[in-house]
Short mmCIF file of C-alpha atoms and ligand atoms in Angstrom, two decimals:
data_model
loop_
_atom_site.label_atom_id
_atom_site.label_comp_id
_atom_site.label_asym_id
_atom_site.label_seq_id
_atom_site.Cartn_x
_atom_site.Cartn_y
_atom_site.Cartn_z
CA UNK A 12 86.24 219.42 121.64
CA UNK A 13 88.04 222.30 123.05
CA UNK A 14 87.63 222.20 125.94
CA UNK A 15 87.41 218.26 126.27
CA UNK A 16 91.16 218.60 125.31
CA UNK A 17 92.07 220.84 128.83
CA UNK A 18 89.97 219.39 130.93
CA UNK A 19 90.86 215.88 131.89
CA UNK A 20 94.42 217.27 131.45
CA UNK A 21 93.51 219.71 134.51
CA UNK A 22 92.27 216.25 136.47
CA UNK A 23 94.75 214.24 135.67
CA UNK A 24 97.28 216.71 137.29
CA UNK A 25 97.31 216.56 141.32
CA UNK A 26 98.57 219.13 143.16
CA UNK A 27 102.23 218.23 144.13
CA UNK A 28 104.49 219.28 146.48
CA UNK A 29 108.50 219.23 147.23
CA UNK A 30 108.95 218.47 150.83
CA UNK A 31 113.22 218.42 149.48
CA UNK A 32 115.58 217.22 152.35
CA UNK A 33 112.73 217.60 155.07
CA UNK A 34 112.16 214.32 157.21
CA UNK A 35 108.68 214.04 157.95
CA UNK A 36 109.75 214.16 161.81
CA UNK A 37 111.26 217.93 160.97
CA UNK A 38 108.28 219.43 159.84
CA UNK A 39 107.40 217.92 156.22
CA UNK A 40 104.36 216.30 158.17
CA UNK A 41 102.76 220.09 158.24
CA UNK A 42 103.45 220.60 154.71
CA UNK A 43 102.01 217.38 153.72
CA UNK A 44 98.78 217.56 156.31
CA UNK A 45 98.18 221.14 154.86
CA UNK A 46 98.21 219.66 150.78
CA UNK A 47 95.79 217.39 152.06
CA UNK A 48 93.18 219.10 154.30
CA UNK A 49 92.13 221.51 150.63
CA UNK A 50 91.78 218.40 148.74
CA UNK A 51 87.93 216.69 148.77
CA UNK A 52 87.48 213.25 150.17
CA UNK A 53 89.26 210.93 147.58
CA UNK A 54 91.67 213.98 146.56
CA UNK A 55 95.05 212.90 145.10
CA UNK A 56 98.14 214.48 146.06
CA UNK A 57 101.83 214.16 144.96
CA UNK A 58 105.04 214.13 147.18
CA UNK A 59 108.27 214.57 146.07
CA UNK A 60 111.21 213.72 148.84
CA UNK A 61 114.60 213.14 149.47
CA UNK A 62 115.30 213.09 152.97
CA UNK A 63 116.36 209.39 154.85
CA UNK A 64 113.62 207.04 154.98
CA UNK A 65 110.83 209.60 154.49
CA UNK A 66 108.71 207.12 152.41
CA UNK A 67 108.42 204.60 155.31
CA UNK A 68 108.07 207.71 157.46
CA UNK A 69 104.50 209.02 155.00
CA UNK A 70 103.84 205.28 154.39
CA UNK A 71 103.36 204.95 158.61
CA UNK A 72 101.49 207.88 158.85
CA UNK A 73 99.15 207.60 156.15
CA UNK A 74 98.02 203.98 157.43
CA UNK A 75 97.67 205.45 160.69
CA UNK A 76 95.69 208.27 159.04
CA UNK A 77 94.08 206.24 156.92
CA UNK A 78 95.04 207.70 153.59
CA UNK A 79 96.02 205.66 150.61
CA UNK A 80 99.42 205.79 149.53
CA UNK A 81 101.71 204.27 146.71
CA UNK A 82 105.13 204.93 145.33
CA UNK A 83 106.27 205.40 142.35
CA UNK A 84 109.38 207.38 140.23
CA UNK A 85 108.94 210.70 138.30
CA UNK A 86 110.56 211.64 135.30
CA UNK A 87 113.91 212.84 136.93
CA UNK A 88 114.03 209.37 138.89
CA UNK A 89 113.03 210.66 141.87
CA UNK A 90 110.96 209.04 144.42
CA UNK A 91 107.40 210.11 144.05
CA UNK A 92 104.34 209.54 146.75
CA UNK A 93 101.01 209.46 145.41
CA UNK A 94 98.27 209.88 148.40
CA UNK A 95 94.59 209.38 148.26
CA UNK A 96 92.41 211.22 151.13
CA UNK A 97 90.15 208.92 152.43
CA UNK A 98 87.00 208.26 153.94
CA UNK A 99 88.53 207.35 157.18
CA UNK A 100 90.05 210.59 158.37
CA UNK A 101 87.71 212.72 157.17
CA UNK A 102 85.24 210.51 159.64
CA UNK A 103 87.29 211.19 162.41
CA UNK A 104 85.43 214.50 162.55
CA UNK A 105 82.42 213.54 160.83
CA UNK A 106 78.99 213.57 163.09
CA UNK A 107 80.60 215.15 166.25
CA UNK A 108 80.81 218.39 165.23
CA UNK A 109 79.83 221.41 167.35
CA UNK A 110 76.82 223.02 166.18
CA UNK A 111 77.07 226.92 165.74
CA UNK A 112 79.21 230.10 165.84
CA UNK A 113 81.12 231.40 167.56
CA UNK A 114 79.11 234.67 167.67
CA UNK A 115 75.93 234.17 169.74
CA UNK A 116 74.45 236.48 167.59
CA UNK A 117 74.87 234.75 164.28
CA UNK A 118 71.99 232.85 162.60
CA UNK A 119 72.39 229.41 164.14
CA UNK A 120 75.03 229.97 166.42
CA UNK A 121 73.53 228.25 169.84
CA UNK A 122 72.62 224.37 169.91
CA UNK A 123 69.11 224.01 171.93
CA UNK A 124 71.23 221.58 173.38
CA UNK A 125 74.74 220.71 173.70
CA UNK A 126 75.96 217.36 173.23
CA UNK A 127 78.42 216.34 176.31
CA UNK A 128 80.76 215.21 173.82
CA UNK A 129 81.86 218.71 172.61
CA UNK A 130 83.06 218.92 175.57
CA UNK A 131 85.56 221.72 176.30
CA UNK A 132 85.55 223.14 172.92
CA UNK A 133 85.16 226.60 171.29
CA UNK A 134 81.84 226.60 170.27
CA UNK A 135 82.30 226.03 166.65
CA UNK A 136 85.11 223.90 166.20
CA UNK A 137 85.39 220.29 164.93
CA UNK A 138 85.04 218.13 167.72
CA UNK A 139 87.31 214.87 167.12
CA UNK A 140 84.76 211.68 167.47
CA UNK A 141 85.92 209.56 170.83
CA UNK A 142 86.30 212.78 173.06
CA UNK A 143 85.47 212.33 175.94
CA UNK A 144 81.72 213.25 176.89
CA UNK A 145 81.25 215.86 180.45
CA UNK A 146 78.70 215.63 182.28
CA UNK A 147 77.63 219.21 183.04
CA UNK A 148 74.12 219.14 184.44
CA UNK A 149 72.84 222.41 182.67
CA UNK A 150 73.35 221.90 178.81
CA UNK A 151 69.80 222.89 177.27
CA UNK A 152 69.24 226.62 176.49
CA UNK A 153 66.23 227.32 178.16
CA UNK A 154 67.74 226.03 181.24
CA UNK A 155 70.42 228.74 181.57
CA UNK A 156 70.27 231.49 178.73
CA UNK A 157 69.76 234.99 178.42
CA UNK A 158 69.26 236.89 175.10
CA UNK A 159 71.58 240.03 176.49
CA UNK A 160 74.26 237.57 178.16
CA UNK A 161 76.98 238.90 175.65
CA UNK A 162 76.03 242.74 175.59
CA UNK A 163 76.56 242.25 179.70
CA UNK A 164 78.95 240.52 179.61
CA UNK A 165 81.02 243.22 178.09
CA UNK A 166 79.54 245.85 179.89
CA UNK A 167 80.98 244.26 183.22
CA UNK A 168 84.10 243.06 181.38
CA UNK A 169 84.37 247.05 180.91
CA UNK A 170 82.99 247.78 184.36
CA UNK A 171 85.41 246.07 186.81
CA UNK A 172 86.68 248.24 189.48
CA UNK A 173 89.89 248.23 191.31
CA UNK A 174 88.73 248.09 194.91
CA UNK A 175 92.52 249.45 196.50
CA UNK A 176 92.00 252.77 194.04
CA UNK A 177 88.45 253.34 193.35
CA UNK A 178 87.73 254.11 196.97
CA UNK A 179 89.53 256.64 199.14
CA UNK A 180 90.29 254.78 201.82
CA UNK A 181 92.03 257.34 203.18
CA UNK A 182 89.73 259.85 203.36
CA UNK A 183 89.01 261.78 206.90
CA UNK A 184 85.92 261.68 208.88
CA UNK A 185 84.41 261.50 212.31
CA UNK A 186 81.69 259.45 213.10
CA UNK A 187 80.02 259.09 216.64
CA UNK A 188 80.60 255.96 218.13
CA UNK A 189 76.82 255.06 217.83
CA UNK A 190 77.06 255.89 214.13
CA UNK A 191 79.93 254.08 213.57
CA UNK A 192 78.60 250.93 215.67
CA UNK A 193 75.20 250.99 212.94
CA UNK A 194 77.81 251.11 210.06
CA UNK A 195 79.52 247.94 211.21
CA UNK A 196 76.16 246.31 211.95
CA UNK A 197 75.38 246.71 208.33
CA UNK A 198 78.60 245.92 207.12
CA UNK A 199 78.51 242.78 208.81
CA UNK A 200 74.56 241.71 207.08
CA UNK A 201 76.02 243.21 204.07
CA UNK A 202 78.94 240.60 203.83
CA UNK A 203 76.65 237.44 204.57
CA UNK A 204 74.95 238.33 202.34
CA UNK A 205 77.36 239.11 199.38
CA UNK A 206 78.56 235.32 200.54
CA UNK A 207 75.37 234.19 199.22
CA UNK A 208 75.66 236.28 195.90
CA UNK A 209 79.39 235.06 195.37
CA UNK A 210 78.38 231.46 196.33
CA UNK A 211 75.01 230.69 194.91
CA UNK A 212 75.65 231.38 190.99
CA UNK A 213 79.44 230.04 191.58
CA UNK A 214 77.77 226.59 192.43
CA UNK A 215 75.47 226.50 189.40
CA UNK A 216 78.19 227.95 187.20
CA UNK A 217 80.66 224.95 187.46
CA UNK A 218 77.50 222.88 185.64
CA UNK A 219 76.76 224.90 182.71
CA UNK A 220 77.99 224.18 179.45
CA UNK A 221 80.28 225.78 177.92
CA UNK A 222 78.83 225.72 174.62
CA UNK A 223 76.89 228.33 175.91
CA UNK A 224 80.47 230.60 176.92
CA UNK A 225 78.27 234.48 176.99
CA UNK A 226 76.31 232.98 180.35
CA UNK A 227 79.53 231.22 182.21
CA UNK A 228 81.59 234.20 181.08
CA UNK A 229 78.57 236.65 182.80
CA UNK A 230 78.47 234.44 185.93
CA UNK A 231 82.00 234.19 186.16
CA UNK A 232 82.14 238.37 186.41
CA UNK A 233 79.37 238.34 188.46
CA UNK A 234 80.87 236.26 190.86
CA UNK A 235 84.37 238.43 190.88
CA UNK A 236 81.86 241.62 191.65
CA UNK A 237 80.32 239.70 194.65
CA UNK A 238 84.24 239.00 195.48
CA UNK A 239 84.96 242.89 195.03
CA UNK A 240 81.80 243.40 197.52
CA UNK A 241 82.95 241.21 200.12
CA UNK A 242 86.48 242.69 200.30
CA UNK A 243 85.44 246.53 200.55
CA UNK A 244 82.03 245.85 203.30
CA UNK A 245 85.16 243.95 205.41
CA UNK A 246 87.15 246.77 204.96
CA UNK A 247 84.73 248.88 206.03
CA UNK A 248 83.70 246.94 208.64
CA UNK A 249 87.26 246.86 209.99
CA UNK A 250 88.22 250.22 209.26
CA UNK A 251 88.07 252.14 212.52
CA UNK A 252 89.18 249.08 214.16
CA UNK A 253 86.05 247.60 215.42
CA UNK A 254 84.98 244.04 215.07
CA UNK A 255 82.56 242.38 212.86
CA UNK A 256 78.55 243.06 214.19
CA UNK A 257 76.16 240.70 214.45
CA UNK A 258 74.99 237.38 212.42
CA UNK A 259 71.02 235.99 213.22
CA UNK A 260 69.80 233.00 212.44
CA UNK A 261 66.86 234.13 210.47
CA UNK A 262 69.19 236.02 207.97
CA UNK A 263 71.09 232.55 207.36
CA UNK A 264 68.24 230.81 207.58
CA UNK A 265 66.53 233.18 204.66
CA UNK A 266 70.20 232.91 202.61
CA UNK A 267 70.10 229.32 203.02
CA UNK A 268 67.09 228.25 201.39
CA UNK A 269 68.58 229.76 198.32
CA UNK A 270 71.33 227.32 198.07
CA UNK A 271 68.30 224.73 198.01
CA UNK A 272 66.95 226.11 195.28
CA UNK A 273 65.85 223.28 193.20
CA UNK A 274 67.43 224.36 190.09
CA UNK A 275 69.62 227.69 188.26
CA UNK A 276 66.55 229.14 187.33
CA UNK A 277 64.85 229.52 190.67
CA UNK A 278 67.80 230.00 192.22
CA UNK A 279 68.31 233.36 189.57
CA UNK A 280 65.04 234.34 190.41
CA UNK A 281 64.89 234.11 193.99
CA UNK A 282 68.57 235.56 194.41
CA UNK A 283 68.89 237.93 191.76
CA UNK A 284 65.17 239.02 190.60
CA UNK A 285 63.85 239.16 193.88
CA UNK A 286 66.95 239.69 196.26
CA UNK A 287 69.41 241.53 194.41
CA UNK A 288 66.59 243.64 192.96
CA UNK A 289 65.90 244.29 196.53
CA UNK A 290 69.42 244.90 196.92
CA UNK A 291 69.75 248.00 194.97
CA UNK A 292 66.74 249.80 196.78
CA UNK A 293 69.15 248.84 199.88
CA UNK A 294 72.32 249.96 198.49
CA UNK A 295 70.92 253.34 196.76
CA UNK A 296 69.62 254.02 200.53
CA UNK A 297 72.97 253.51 201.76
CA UNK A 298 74.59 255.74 199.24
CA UNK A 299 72.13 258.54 200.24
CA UNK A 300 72.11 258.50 203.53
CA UNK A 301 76.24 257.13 204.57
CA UNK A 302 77.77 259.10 207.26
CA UNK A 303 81.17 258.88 205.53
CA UNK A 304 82.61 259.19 202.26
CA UNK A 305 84.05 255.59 202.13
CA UNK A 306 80.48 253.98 202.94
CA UNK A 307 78.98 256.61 200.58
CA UNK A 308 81.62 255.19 197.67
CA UNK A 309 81.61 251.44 198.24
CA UNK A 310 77.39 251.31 197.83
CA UNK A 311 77.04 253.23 194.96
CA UNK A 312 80.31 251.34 193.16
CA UNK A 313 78.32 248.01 194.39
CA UNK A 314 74.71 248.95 193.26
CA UNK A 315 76.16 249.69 190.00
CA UNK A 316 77.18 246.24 189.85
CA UNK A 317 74.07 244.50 191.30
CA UNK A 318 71.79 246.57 188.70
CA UNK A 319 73.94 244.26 186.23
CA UNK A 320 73.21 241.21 188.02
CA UNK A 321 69.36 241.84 188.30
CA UNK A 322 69.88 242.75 184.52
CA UNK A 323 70.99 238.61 183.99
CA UNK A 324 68.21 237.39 185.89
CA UNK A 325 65.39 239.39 184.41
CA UNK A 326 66.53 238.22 181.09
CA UNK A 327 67.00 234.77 182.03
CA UNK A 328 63.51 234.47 183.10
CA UNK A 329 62.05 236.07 180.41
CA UNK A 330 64.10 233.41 178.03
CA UNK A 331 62.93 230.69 180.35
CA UNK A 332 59.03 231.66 180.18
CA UNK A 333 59.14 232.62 176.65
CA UNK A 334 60.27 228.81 176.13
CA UNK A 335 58.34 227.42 178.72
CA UNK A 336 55.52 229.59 179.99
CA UNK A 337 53.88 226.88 182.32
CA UNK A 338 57.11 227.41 184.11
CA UNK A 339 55.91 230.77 185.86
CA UNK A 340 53.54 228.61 188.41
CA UNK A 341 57.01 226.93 189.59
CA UNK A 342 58.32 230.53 190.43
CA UNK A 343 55.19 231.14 191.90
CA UNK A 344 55.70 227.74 194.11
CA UNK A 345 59.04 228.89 194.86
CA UNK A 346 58.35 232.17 196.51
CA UNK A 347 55.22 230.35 198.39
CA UNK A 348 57.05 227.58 200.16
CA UNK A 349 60.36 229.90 200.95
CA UNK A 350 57.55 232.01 202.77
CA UNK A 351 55.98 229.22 204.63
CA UNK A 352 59.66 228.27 205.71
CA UNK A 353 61.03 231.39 206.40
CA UNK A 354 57.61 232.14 208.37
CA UNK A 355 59.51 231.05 211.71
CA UNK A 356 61.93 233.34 211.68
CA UNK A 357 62.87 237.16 212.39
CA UNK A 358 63.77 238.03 209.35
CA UNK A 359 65.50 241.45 209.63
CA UNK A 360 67.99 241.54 212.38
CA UNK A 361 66.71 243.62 214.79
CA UNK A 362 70.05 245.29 214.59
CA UNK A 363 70.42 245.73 210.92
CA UNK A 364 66.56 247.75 210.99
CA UNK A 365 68.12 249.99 213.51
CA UNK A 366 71.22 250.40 212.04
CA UNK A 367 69.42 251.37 208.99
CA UNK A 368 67.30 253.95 210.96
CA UNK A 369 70.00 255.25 212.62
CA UNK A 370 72.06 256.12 209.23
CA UNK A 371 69.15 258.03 208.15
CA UNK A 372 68.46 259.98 211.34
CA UNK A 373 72.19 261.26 211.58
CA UNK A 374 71.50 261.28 215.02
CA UNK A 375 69.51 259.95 218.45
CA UNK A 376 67.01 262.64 219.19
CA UNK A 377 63.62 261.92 218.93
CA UNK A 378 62.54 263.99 215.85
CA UNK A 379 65.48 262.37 214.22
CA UNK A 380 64.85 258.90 214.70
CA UNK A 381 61.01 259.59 213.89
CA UNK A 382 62.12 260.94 210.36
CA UNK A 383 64.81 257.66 210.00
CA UNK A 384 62.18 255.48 210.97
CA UNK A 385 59.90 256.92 207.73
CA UNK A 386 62.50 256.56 205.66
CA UNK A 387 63.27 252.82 206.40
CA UNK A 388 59.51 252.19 206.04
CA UNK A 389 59.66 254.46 202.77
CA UNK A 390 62.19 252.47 201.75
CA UNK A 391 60.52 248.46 202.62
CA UNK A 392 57.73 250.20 200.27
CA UNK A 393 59.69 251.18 197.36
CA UNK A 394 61.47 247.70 197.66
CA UNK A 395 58.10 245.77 197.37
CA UNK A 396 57.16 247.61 194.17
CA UNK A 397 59.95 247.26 192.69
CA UNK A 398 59.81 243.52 193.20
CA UNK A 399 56.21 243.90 191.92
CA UNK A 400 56.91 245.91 189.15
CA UNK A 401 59.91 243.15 187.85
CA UNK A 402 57.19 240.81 188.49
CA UNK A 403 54.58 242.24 186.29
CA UNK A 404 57.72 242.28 183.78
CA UNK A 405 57.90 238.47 184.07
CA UNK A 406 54.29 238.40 182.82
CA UNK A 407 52.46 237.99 186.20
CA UNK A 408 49.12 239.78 186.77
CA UNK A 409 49.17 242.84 189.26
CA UNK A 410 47.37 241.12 191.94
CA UNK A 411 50.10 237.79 191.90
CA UNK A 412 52.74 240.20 191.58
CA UNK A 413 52.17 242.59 194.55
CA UNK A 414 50.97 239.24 196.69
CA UNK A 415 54.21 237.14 196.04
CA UNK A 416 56.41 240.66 196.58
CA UNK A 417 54.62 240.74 199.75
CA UNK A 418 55.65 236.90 200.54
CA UNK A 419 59.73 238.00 199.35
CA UNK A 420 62.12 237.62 203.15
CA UNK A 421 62.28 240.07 205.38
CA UNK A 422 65.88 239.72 204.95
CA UNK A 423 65.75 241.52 201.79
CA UNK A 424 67.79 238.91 200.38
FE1 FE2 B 526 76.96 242.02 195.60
FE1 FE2 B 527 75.00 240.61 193.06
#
């Protein structure tokens, strides 16, 4: 009996509020929308008001709403709304919500797939229904996820360089004209190339979802370091005045074929597992054996970055198999038939191998070019198993994985 006496005094008692003078077109609509969105569907809620015409103002609103509302006079005479939530705008949210967190990490967080209607919005947030759907083309997890998307994404956030101060542009050196000429040369296959880097993942990034915001923020970064890359190999290029080397058909023939890659995962494995992996063998060479400090800088800064970008597509595959293991015989595919169409052309630019050479004989004397020569082939070994080894990572037996690292372009990329 006790405590039959406070309770239904408790219930019969909505919250109230005093919006005063305040027209509902000066701000009492936040007040009122904010006593409302605590109360449970059917909630009651009291307004007290005295400004012109503020009860046809609520009365408006709440039919638009779809709240209840009636009118009535308190003790003191004064004009007194009483407002029922409803059904109605609670619904407006209802069944169109987007799934998860907005920490990738927490229990739940990622939709297997995300519903075009969510649209734009943060991951997490109530999605109003009647927005409109987008049609991004690569919306289901395994399609497009890595596990470590968010750890690299913040260690490139935190590893962007400043390309007009982190290399000294400035610095003095003398190179023979010969040694100069093989630094252009690779300048100029370095910069195609980078094209392909910047271009490839920016054409598959426009389609992802942004429900899954750790993999379009990665790609995004990646696609400013392939922008950095570009800018300092044309500098370099330039630098001494010279013009740009020379551009073969078999290197854009090999680049092209990964814009037809038939979808973002083979396209991340052929570019970044396979070529940018390949890349950093290329890059560490160049670092070791430049002829000038600003050559020496500008590969290391850039295999820093492309050991980041190999990083993604390791663990995108390894997502993508762990899903959907039958889908290692389509990489396998892949790497067959961009073999049987590449198997027409050069490959390497003649140029680029001897420009390569050249950088790591220091000079054109016989002995020296004998011990550059060793060294390229050194490095085309140490390329291929790494490529196998990355391979064997992505759960392919050593014999498939050395025979498909075999079949990778000559172009290195
Ligand atoms: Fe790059
Ligand atoms: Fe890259």
């Amino acid at each position: 009996m006790m405590n039959s006496s406070t309770a239904p005094m408790a219930a019969s008692s909505p919250p109230t509020i005093d919006i005063e003078g305040l027209g509902l077109d000066q701000g009492a609509l936040l007040l009122v929308r904010r006593a409302l969105a605590v109360l449970p569907e059917g909630g009651c809620l009291h307004v007290l008001g005295s400004a012109p015409e503020w009860d046809l103002h609520l009365r408006a609103w709440c039919r638009q709403q779809g709240h209840d509302v009636a009118f009535s006079t308190d003790a003191s005479g004064r004009l007194r709304a009483e407002l029922t939530r409803h059904g109605m705008a609670l619904g407006r949210w209802r069944g169109a919500q987007a799934t998860g967190h907005a920490d990738a990490h927490a229990a739940g967080a990622l939709a297997e797939q995300a519903q075009p209607e969510w649209g734009l919005a943060a991951r997490g947030a109530q999605v109003e229904a009647g927005s409109p759907a987008y049609a991004f083309g690569l919306r289901e997890k395994h399609q497009l996820w890595a596990d470590t998307a968010a750890d690299l994404y913040a260690q490139a956030a935190a590893a962007q360089w400043d390309p007009a101060t982190a290399i000294a542009w400035a610095a003095p050196f003398e190179l023979a004209s010969e040694i100069e000429a093989a630094v252009v040369q690779l300048m100029t296959y370095l910069i195609e190339n980078e094209n392909a880097a910047l271009l490839v993942p920016a054409r598959h990034l426009g389609q992802i979802h942004p429900h899954y915001r750790e993999v379009v923020q990665l790609l995004a970064l990646q696609c400013a370091d392939e922008a950095r890359h570009v800018e300092v190999f044309t500098r370099r290029a330039t630098l001494r005045g010279g013009e740009p080397g020379l551009s073969t058909a078999g290197g854009q023939a090999s680049l092209k074929t990964l814009f037809d890659a038939p979808d973002f995962s083979t396209a991340t494995f052929l570019l970044s597992v396979l070529g940018e992996g390949t890349f950093v063998n290329l890059l560490n060479f160049l670092h070791a054996h430049a002829p000038d400090p600003v050559t020496r800088q500008i590969a290391r800064l850039a295999a820093r970055d492309e050991a980041r970008h190999v990083a993604f597509g390791m663990a995108h595959l390894e997502h993508r198999l762990a899903v959907e293991p039958d889908y290692q015989a389509r990489l396998a595919v892949a790497v067959q038939q961009r073999h049987e169409e590449l198997a027409g052309t050069a490959g390497l630019n003649e140029e680029v191998f001897d420009a390569l050479v050249l950088l790591a004989a220091g000079n054109t004397t016989v002995a020296a070019v004998a011990r550059g020569h060793a060294q390229v082939q050194e490095l085309k070994a140490e390329m291929a198993a790494g490529r196998r080894a990355r391979l064997q990572r992505l759960g392919f037996g050593r014999d498939d994985a050395q025979r498909l690292a075999d079949m990778h372009t000559r172009n290195f990329m």
